[in-house]
Amino acid sequence: MIRRPPRSTPKPSSAASDVYKRQAKTVKHIIYQYAELIDTRSFDQLQTIMWEDFKMTGGYEINGLSGFLGAMQQLASTYDTTMHFIGNIDGNWSNDVYKGKTYCVASHIYSENGIKKKLDMGIVYEDTILKKDGFMKFSERRFNLIWSNVEEIF
């Protein structure tokens, strides 16, 4: 018979484990919701996942939800459509602050001189989500462009 050594760290309580699972599920929902709201151009719903003082940084700086909404209107006028594919999501909570990374490939479809093109971007977002008054929303996203590619499509 093989005996296992005693655990060196105590197993988390069931209640603590349930809280962690709910928080992780909420983080994923917020991240997926971001992609859906951007891709469906439902910008008027972004306040459900972003605090008013939301900030987007990374090669540029957009301060405030209203500034971000303006940037999204510009995106909508530049690209016919977008599609965000969410990959890995990894991060941790410390009290009421989540810090993590979201890996994404964002496709942007547009026309140039009558030719349909697709701009793909490999992005790693550094996310900060704050829990306030029982709600969890983005406080900040840092946009890190890892690679990009443009190709003609039909």
Tab-separated table of N, CA, C and O in Angstrom, residues 38-128:
chain	number	residue	atom	x	y	z
A	38	ILE	N	-18.377	44.852	-28.197
A	38	ILE	CA	-17.605	45.539	-29.238
A	38	ILE	C	-17.996	44.998	-30.615
A	38	ILE	O	-18.255	45.762	-31.542
A	39	ASP	N	-18.057	43.671	-30.741
A	39	ASP	CA	-18.333	43.062	-32.042
A	39	ASP	C	-19.760	43.306	-32.533
A	39	ASP	O	-19.996	43.386	-33.743
A	40	THR	N	-20.715	43.449	-31.619
A	40	THR	CA	-22.103	43.714	-32.018
A	40	THR	C	-22.410	45.207	-32.057
A	40	THR	O	-23.538	45.597	-32.326
A	41	ARG	N	-21.402	46.032	-31.736
A	41	ARG	CA	-21.538	47.494	-31.721
A	41	ARG	C	-22.580	47.958	-30.694
A	41	ARG	O	-23.247	48.966	-30.880
A	42	SER	N	-22.688	47.209	-29.602
A	42	SER	CA	-23.621	47.548	-28.524
A	42	SER	C	-22.920	48.431	-27.495
A	42	SER	O	-22.885	48.128	-26.304
A	43	PHE	N	-22.364	49.536	-27.978
A	43	PHE	CA	-21.535	50.399	-27.130
A	43	PHE	C	-22.311	51.003	-25.961
A	43	PHE	O	-21.741	51.282	-24.916
A	44	ASP	N	-23.633	51.188	-26.139
A	44	ASP	CA	-24.442	51.768	-25.071
A	44	ASP	C	-24.546	50.853	-23.847
A	44	ASP	O	-24.985	51.288	-22.788
A	45	GLN	N	-24.109	49.605	-23.977
A	45	GLN	CA	-24.156	48.660	-22.854
A	45	GLN	C	-22.804	48.504	-22.152
A	45	GLN	O	-22.692	47.744	-21.196
A	46	LEU	N	-21.775	49.188	-22.631
A	46	LEU	CA	-20.452	49.045	-22.033
A	46	LEU	C	-20.415	49.469	-20.562
A	46	LEU	O	-19.595	48.958	-19.797
A	47	GLN	N	-21.316	50.352	-20.140
A	47	GLN	CA	-21.328	50.765	-18.739
A	47	GLN	C	-21.674	49.598	-17.808
A	47	GLN	O	-21.417	49.674	-16.613
A	48	THR	N	-22.218	48.511	-18.344
A	48	THR	CA	-22.526	47.348	-17.505
A	48	THR	C	-21.270	46.564	-17.128
A	48	THR	O	-21.307	45.764	-16.198
A	49	ILE	N	-20.163	46.801	-17.858
A	49	ILE	CA	-18.924	46.061	-17.572
A	49	ILE	C	-17.727	46.970	-17.320
A	49	ILE	O	-16.622	46.477	-17.084
A	50	MET	N	-17.936	48.301	-17.381
A	50	MET	CA	-16.841	49.262	-17.179
A	50	MET	C	-17.269	50.341	-16.208
A	50	MET	O	-18.380	50.878	-16.322
A	51	TRP	N	-16.367	50.692	-15.288
A	51	TRP	CA	-16.619	51.810	-14.387
A	51	TRP	C	-16.481	53.119	-15.167
A	51	TRP	O	-15.798	53.167	-16.190
A	52	GLU	N	-17.103	54.168	-14.694
A	52	GLU	CA	-17.054	55.477	-15.364
A	52	GLU	C	-15.626	55.978	-15.560
A	52	GLU	O	-15.328	56.649	-16.535
A	53	ASP	N	-14.721	55.644	-14.612
A	53	ASP	CA	-13.331	56.105	-14.725
A	53	ASP	C	-12.433	55.067	-15.403
A	53	ASP	O	-11.214	55.079	-15.249
A	54	PHE	N	-13.045	54.180	-16.201
A	54	PHE	CA	-12.300	53.161	-16.947
A	54	PHE	C	-11.177	53.807	-17.752
A	54	PHE	O	-11.317	54.905	-18.277
A	55	LYS	N	-10.056	53.080	-17.833
A	55	LYS	CA	-8.907	53.574	-18.601
A	55	LYS	C	-8.383	52.459	-19.509
A	55	LYS	O	-8.246	51.316	-19.079
A	56	MET	N	-8.115	52.800	-20.780
A	56	MET	CA	-7.475	51.891	-21.735
A	56	MET	C	-6.132	52.501	-22.084
A	56	MET	O	-6.057	53.669	-22.488
A	57	THR	N	-5.070	51.714	-21.904
A	57	THR	CA	-3.723	52.191	-22.214
A	57	THR	C	-3.012	51.180	-23.113
A	57	THR	O	-3.515	50.100	-23.364
A	58	GLY	N	-1.829	51.577	-23.561
A	58	GLY	CA	-1.018	50.706	-24.403
A	58	GLY	C	-0.782	51.342	-25.759
A	58	GLY	O	-1.525	51.097	-26.702
A	59	GLY	N	0.211	52.187	-25.862
A	59	GLY	CA	0.474	52.896	-27.107
A	59	GLY	C	-0.384	54.144	-27.237
A	59	GLY	O	-0.162	54.983	-28.102
A	60	TYR	N	-1.369	54.267	-26.420
A	60	TYR	CA	-2.270	55.419	-26.360
A	60	TYR	C	-2.903	55.388	-24.984
A	60	TYR	O	-2.760	54.417	-24.242
A	61	GLU	N	-3.624	56.430	-24.640
A	61	GLU	CA	-4.309	56.441	-23.354
A	61	GLU	C	-5.695	57.037	-23.543
A	61	GLU	O	-5.839	58.140	-24.058
A	62	ILE	N	-6.692	56.264	-23.151
A	62	ILE	CA	-8.072	56.721	-23.201
A	62	ILE	C	-8.569	56.730	-21.761
A	62	ILE	O	-8.582	55.691	-21.094
A	63	ASN	N	-8.965	57.901	-21.289
A	63	ASN	CA	-9.421	58.045	-19.910
A	63	ASN	C	-10.923	58.258	-19.864
A	63	ASN	O	-11.443	59.140	-20.543
A	64	GLY	N	-11.592	57.444	-19.082
A	64	GLY	CA	-13.023	57.587	-18.878
A	64	GLY	C	-13.840	56.787	-19.867
A	64	GLY	O	-13.432	56.572	-21.011
A	65	LEU	N	-14.988	56.348	-19.405
A	65	LEU	CA	-15.893	55.572	-20.252
A	65	LEU	C	-16.349	56.382	-21.456
A	65	LEU	O	-16.422	55.857	-22.570
A	66	SER	N	-16.606	57.681	-21.278
A	66	SER	CA	-17.058	58.498	-22.413
A	66	SER	C	-15.979	58.595	-23.490
A	66	SER	O	-16.280	58.550	-24.685
A	67	GLY	N	-14.717	58.716	-23.079
A	67	GLY	CA	-13.623	58.723	-24.053
A	67	GLY	C	-13.518	57.404	-24.795
A	67	GLY	O	-13.261	57.367	-26.007
A	68	PHE	N	-13.725	56.314	-24.074
A	68	PHE	CA	-13.674	54.988	-24.697
A	68	PHE	C	-14.823	54.821	-25.686
A	68	PHE	O	-14.640	54.258	-26.772
A	69	LEU	N	-16.007	55.319	-25.326
A	69	LEU	CA	-17.149	55.240	-26.240
A	69	LEU	C	-16.855	55.988	-27.540
A	69	LEU	O	-17.202	55.514	-28.634
A	70	GLY	N	-16.197	57.144	-27.444
A	70	GLY	CA	-15.802	57.885	-28.642
A	70	GLY	C	-14.840	57.093	-29.511
A	70	GLY	O	-14.967	57.079	-30.744
A	71	ALA	N	-13.892	56.411	-28.875
A	71	ALA	CA	-12.936	55.582	-29.618
A	71	ALA	C	-13.652	54.418	-30.310
A	71	ALA	O	-13.300	54.044	-31.436
A	72	MET	N	-14.679	53.879	-29.678
A	72	MET	CA	-15.429	52.769	-30.278
A	72	MET	C	-16.272	53.257	-31.463
A	72	MET	O	-16.434	52.536	-32.448
A	73	GLN	N	-16.773	54.476	-31.385
A	73	GLN	CA	-17.501	55.039	-32.529
A	73	GLN	C	-16.559	55.201	-33.719
A	73	GLN	O	-16.936	54.943	-34.862
A	74	GLN	N	-15.328	55.604	-33.439
A	74	GLN	CA	-14.329	55.729	-34.507
A	74	GLN	C	-14.008	54.354	-35.084
A	74	GLN	O	-13.878	54.191	-36.296
A	75	LEU	N	-13.888	53.350	-34.225
A	75	LEU	CA	-13.642	51.979	-34.686
A	75	LEU	C	-14.770	51.536	-35.620
A	75	LEU	O	-14.516	50.971	-36.686
A	76	ALA	N	-16.004	51.812	-35.221
A	76	ALA	CA	-17.165	51.398	-36.019
A	76	ALA	C	-17.193	52.089	-37.381
A	76	ALA	O	-17.661	51.504	-38.364
A	77	SER	N	-16.686	53.315	-37.448
A	77	SER	CA	-16.676	54.006	-38.735
A	77	SER	C	-15.502	53.583	-39.613
A	77	SER	O	-15.521	53.782	-40.823
A	78	THR	N	-14.486	52.965	-39.012
A	78	THR	CA	-13.303	52.538	-39.758
A	78	THR	C	-13.428	51.104	-40.270
A	78	THR	O	-13.003	50.807	-41.391
A	79	TYR	N	-14.025	50.242	-39.480
A	79	TYR	CA	-14.099	48.806	-39.813
A	79	TYR	C	-15.544	48.379	-40.021
A	79	TYR	O	-16.433	48.746	-39.255
A	80	ASP	N	-15.761	47.564	-41.075
A	80	ASP	CA	-17.103	47.052	-41.361
A	80	ASP	C	-17.581	46.147	-40.235
A	80	ASP	O	-18.756	46.165	-39.876
A	81	THR	N	-16.675	45.341	-39.710
A	81	THR	CA	-17.012	44.418	-38.631
A	81	THR	C	-15.742	44.029	-37.884
A	81	THR	O	-14.632	44.184	-38.413
A	82	THR	N	-15.922	43.563	-36.682
A	82	THR	CA	-14.802	43.021	-35.902
A	82	THR	C	-15.233	41.695	-35.300
A	82	THR	O	-16.432	41.418	-35.157
A	83	MET	N	-14.257	40.879	-34.972
A	83	MET	CA	-14.539	39.625	-34.279
A	83	MET	C	-13.360	39.328	-33.358
A	83	MET	O	-12.226	39.211	-33.804
A	84	HIS	N	-13.662	39.265	-32.068
A	84	HIS	CA	-12.645	38.980	-31.052
A	84	HIS	C	-12.738	37.520	-30.621
A	84	HIS	O	-13.803	37.076	-30.185
A	85	PHE	N	-11.642	36.795	-30.759
A	85	PHE	CA	-11.557	35.419	-30.290
A	85	PHE	C	-10.756	35.422	-28.991
A	85	PHE	O	-9.578	35.780	-28.993
A	86	ILE	N	-11.394	35.053	-27.903
A	86	ILE	CA	-10.746	35.048	-26.597
A	86	ILE	C	-10.070	33.702	-26.383
A	86	ILE	O	-10.678	32.652	-26.570
A	87	GLY	N	-8.807	33.756	-25.972
A	87	GLY	CA	-8.049	32.544	-25.673
A	87	GLY	C	-7.887	32.383	-24.171
A	87	GLY	O	-8.865	32.371	-23.427
A	88	ASN	N	-6.661	32.336	-23.724
A	88	ASN	CA	-6.388	32.139	-22.302
A	88	ASN	C	-6.812	33.347	-21.475
A	88	ASN	O	-6.642	34.488	-21.892
A	89	ILE	N	-7.341	33.057	-20.300
A	89	ILE	CA	-7.664	34.064	-19.302
A	89	ILE	C	-7.015	33.585	-18.006
A	89	ILE	O	-7.294	32.481	-17.549
A	90	ASP	N	-6.131	34.403	-17.444
A	90	ASP	CA	-5.428	33.984	-16.242
A	90	ASP	C	-5.210	35.182	-15.338
A	90	ASP	O	-4.783	36.247	-15.798
A	91	GLY	N	-5.534	35.024	-14.064
A	91	GLY	CA	-5.330	36.116	-13.125
A	91	GLY	C	-5.722	35.709	-11.721
A	91	GLY	O	-6.105	34.561	-11.473
A	92	ASN	N	-5.629	36.659	-10.805
A	92	ASN	CA	-5.921	36.392	-9.401
A	92	ASN	C	-6.599	37.583	-8.750
A	92	ASN	O	-6.381	38.726	-9.160
A	93	TRP	N	-7.369	37.286	-7.730
A	93	TRP	CA	-8.013	38.308	-6.901
A	93	TRP	C	-7.163	38.576	-5.679
A	93	TRP	O	-6.598	37.648	-5.095
A	94	SER	N	-7.089	39.824	-5.304
A	94	SER	CA	-6.518	40.238	-4.030
A	94	SER	C	-7.528	41.205	-3.433
A	94	SER	O	-7.689	42.328	-3.943
A	95	ASN	N	-8.246	40.737	-2.441
A	95	ASN	CA	-9.360	41.491	-1.868
A	95	ASN	C	-10.372	41.780	-2.977
A	95	ASN	O	-10.885	40.855	-3.577
A	96	ASP	N	-10.638	43.036	-3.291
A	96	ASP	CA	-11.645	43.384	-4.293
A	96	ASP	C	-11.049	43.789	-5.635
A	96	ASP	O	-11.712	44.445	-6.440
A	97	VAL	N	-9.791	43.382	-5.891
A	97	VAL	CA	-9.109	43.749	-7.138
A	97	VAL	C	-8.632	42.486	-7.856
A	97	VAL	O	-7.888	41.677	-7.295
A	98	TYR	N	-9.076	42.331	-9.105
A	98	TYR	CA	-8.603	41.243	-9.968
A	98	TYR	C	-7.556	41.820	-10.905
A	98	TYR	O	-7.774	42.857	-11.539
A	99	LYS	N	-6.426	41.145	-11.014
A	99	LYS	CA	-5.383	41.490	-11.992
A	99	LYS	C	-5.109	40.231	-12.797
A	99	LYS	O	-4.868	39.160	-12.225
A	100	GLY	N	-5.150	40.370	-14.125
A	100	GLY	CA	-4.916	39.200	-14.948
A	100	GLY	C	-4.615	39.571	-16.382
A	100	GLY	O	-4.551	40.753	-16.753
A	101	LYS	N	-4.437	38.527	-17.185
A	101	LYS	CA	-4.155	38.695	-18.605
A	101	LYS	C	-5.191	37.938	-19.419
A	101	LYS	O	-5.615	36.848	-19.049
A	102	THR	N	-5.567	38.559	-20.546
A	102	THR	CA	-6.482	37.945	-21.497
A	102	THR	C	-5.793	37.925	-22.854
A	102	THR	O	-5.339	38.960	-23.341
A	103	TYR	N	-5.716	36.742	-23.440
A	103	TYR	CA	-5.099	36.572	-24.755
A	103	TYR	C	-6.212	36.563	-25.803
A	103	TYR	O	-7.238	35.908	-25.633
A	104	CYS	N	-5.995	37.308	-26.886
A	104	CYS	CA	-7.065	37.533	-27.862
A	104	CYS	C	-6.490	37.684	-29.261
A	104	CYS	O	-5.404	38.230	-29.438
A	105	VAL	N	-7.237	37.194	-30.245
A	105	VAL	CA	-6.976	37.531	-31.641
A	105	VAL	C	-8.193	38.324	-32.110
A	105	VAL	O	-9.324	37.831	-32.052
A	106	ALA	N	-7.958	39.558	-32.498
A	106	ALA	CA	-9.033	40.444	-32.939
A	106	ALA	C	-8.922	40.651	-34.443
A	106	ALA	O	-7.887	41.102	-34.934
A	107	SER	N	-9.986	40.308	-35.149
A	107	SER	CA	-10.046	40.492	-36.602
A	107	SER	C	-10.873	41.719	-36.915
A	107	SER	O	-11.943	41.926	-36.333
A	108	HIS	N	-10.371	42.538	-37.839
A	108	HIS	CA	-11.032	43.779	-38.250
A	108	HIS	C	-11.168	43.750	-39.768
A	108	HIS	O	-10.164	43.689	-40.482
A	109	ILE	N	-12.406	43.791	-40.257
A	109	ILE	CA	-12.676	43.720	-41.692
A	109	ILE	C	-12.953	45.134	-42.219
A	109	ILE	O	-13.710	45.896	-41.614
A	110	TYR	N	-12.332	45.470	-43.337
A	110	TYR	CA	-12.505	46.795	-43.928
A	110	TYR	C	-12.248	46.726	-45.427
A	110	TYR	O	-11.769	45.713	-45.949
A	111	SER	N	-12.582	47.801	-46.126
A	111	SER	CA	-12.314	47.906	-47.563
A	111	SER	C	-11.312	49.015	-47.807
A	111	SER	O	-11.362	50.075	-47.171
A	112	GLU	N	-10.397	48.744	-48.737
A	112	GLU	CA	-9.397	49.737	-49.123
A	112	GLU	C	-9.281	49.714	-50.638
A	112	GLU	O	-8.927	48.678	-51.210
A	113	ASN	N	-9.614	50.842	-51.263
A	113	ASN	CA	-9.580	50.934	-52.729
A	113	ASN	C	-10.397	49.817	-53.372
A	113	ASN	O	-9.970	49.216	-54.356
A	114	GLY	N	-11.559	49.526	-52.808
A	114	GLY	CA	-12.452	48.506	-53.357
A	114	GLY	C	-12.040	47.076	-53.052
A	114	GLY	O	-12.674	46.135	-53.525
A	115	ILE	N	-10.980	46.898	-52.288
A	115	ILE	CA	-10.506	45.557	-51.943
A	115	ILE	C	-10.815	45.281	-50.472
A	115	ILE	O	-10.481	46.074	-49.596
A	116	LYS	N	-11.464	44.148	-50.220
A	116	LYS	CA	-11.814	43.755	-48.859
A	116	LYS	C	-10.560	43.199	-48.181
A	116	LYS	O	-9.848	42.372	-48.741
A	117	LYS	N	-10.292	43.681	-46.960
A	117	LYS	CA	-9.099	43.250	-46.231
A	117	LYS	C	-9.450	42.881	-44.790
A	117	LYS	O	-10.480	43.320	-44.265
A	118	LYS	N	-8.559	42.113	-44.203
A	118	LYS	CA	-8.709	41.716	-42.804
A	118	LYS	C	-7.418	42.012	-42.064
A	118	LYS	O	-6.344	41.564	-42.453
A	119	LEU	N	-7.551	42.796	-40.992
A	119	LEU	CA	-6.437	43.068	-40.092
A	119	LEU	C	-6.621	42.173	-38.873
A	119	LEU	O	-7.617	42.281	-38.162
A	120	ASP	N	-5.691	41.259	-38.657
A	120	ASP	CA	-5.693	40.419	-37.458
A	120	ASP	C	-4.648	40.952	-36.496
A	120	ASP	O	-3.537	41.318	-36.913
A	121	MET	N	-5.004	40.996	-35.218
A	121	MET	CA	-4.063	41.446	-34.189
A	121	MET	C	-4.020	40.411	-33.061
A	121	MET	O	-5.068	40.003	-32.557
A	122	GLY	N	-2.816	40.019	-32.699
A	122	GLY	CA	-2.608	39.191	-31.518
A	122	GLY	C	-2.398	40.120	-30.338
A	122	GLY	O	-1.461	40.912	-30.321
A	123	ILE	N	-3.307	40.052	-29.372
A	123	ILE	CA	-3.327	41.007	-28.264
A	123	ILE	C	-3.237	40.269	-26.933
A	123	ILE	O	-3.860	39.219	-26.762
A	124	VAL	N	-2.496	40.840	-26.012
A	124	VAL	CA	-2.561	40.421	-24.609
A	124	VAL	C	-3.033	41.640	-23.823
A	124	VAL	O	-2.359	42.670	-23.801
A	125	TYR	N	-4.228	41.526	-23.256
A	125	TYR	CA	-4.752	42.582	-22.395
A	125	TYR	C	-4.296	42.319	-20.965
A	125	TYR	O	-4.388	41.183	-20.489
A	126	GLU	N	-3.813	43.347	-20.297
A	126	GLU	CA	-3.569	43.270	-18.858
A	126	GLU	C	-4.774	43.925	-18.199
A	126	GLU	O	-4.978	45.135	-18.320
A	127	ASP	N	-5.586	43.107	-17.547
A	127	ASP	CA	-6.874	43.543	-17.028
A	127	ASP	C	-6.844	43.852	-15.538
A	127	ASP	O	-6.197	43.137	-14.765
A	128	THR	N	-7.574	44.879	-15.159
A	128	THR	CA	-7.859	45.166	-13.755
A	128	THR	C	-9.370	45.298	-13.637
A	128	THR	O	-9.984	46.116	-14.335
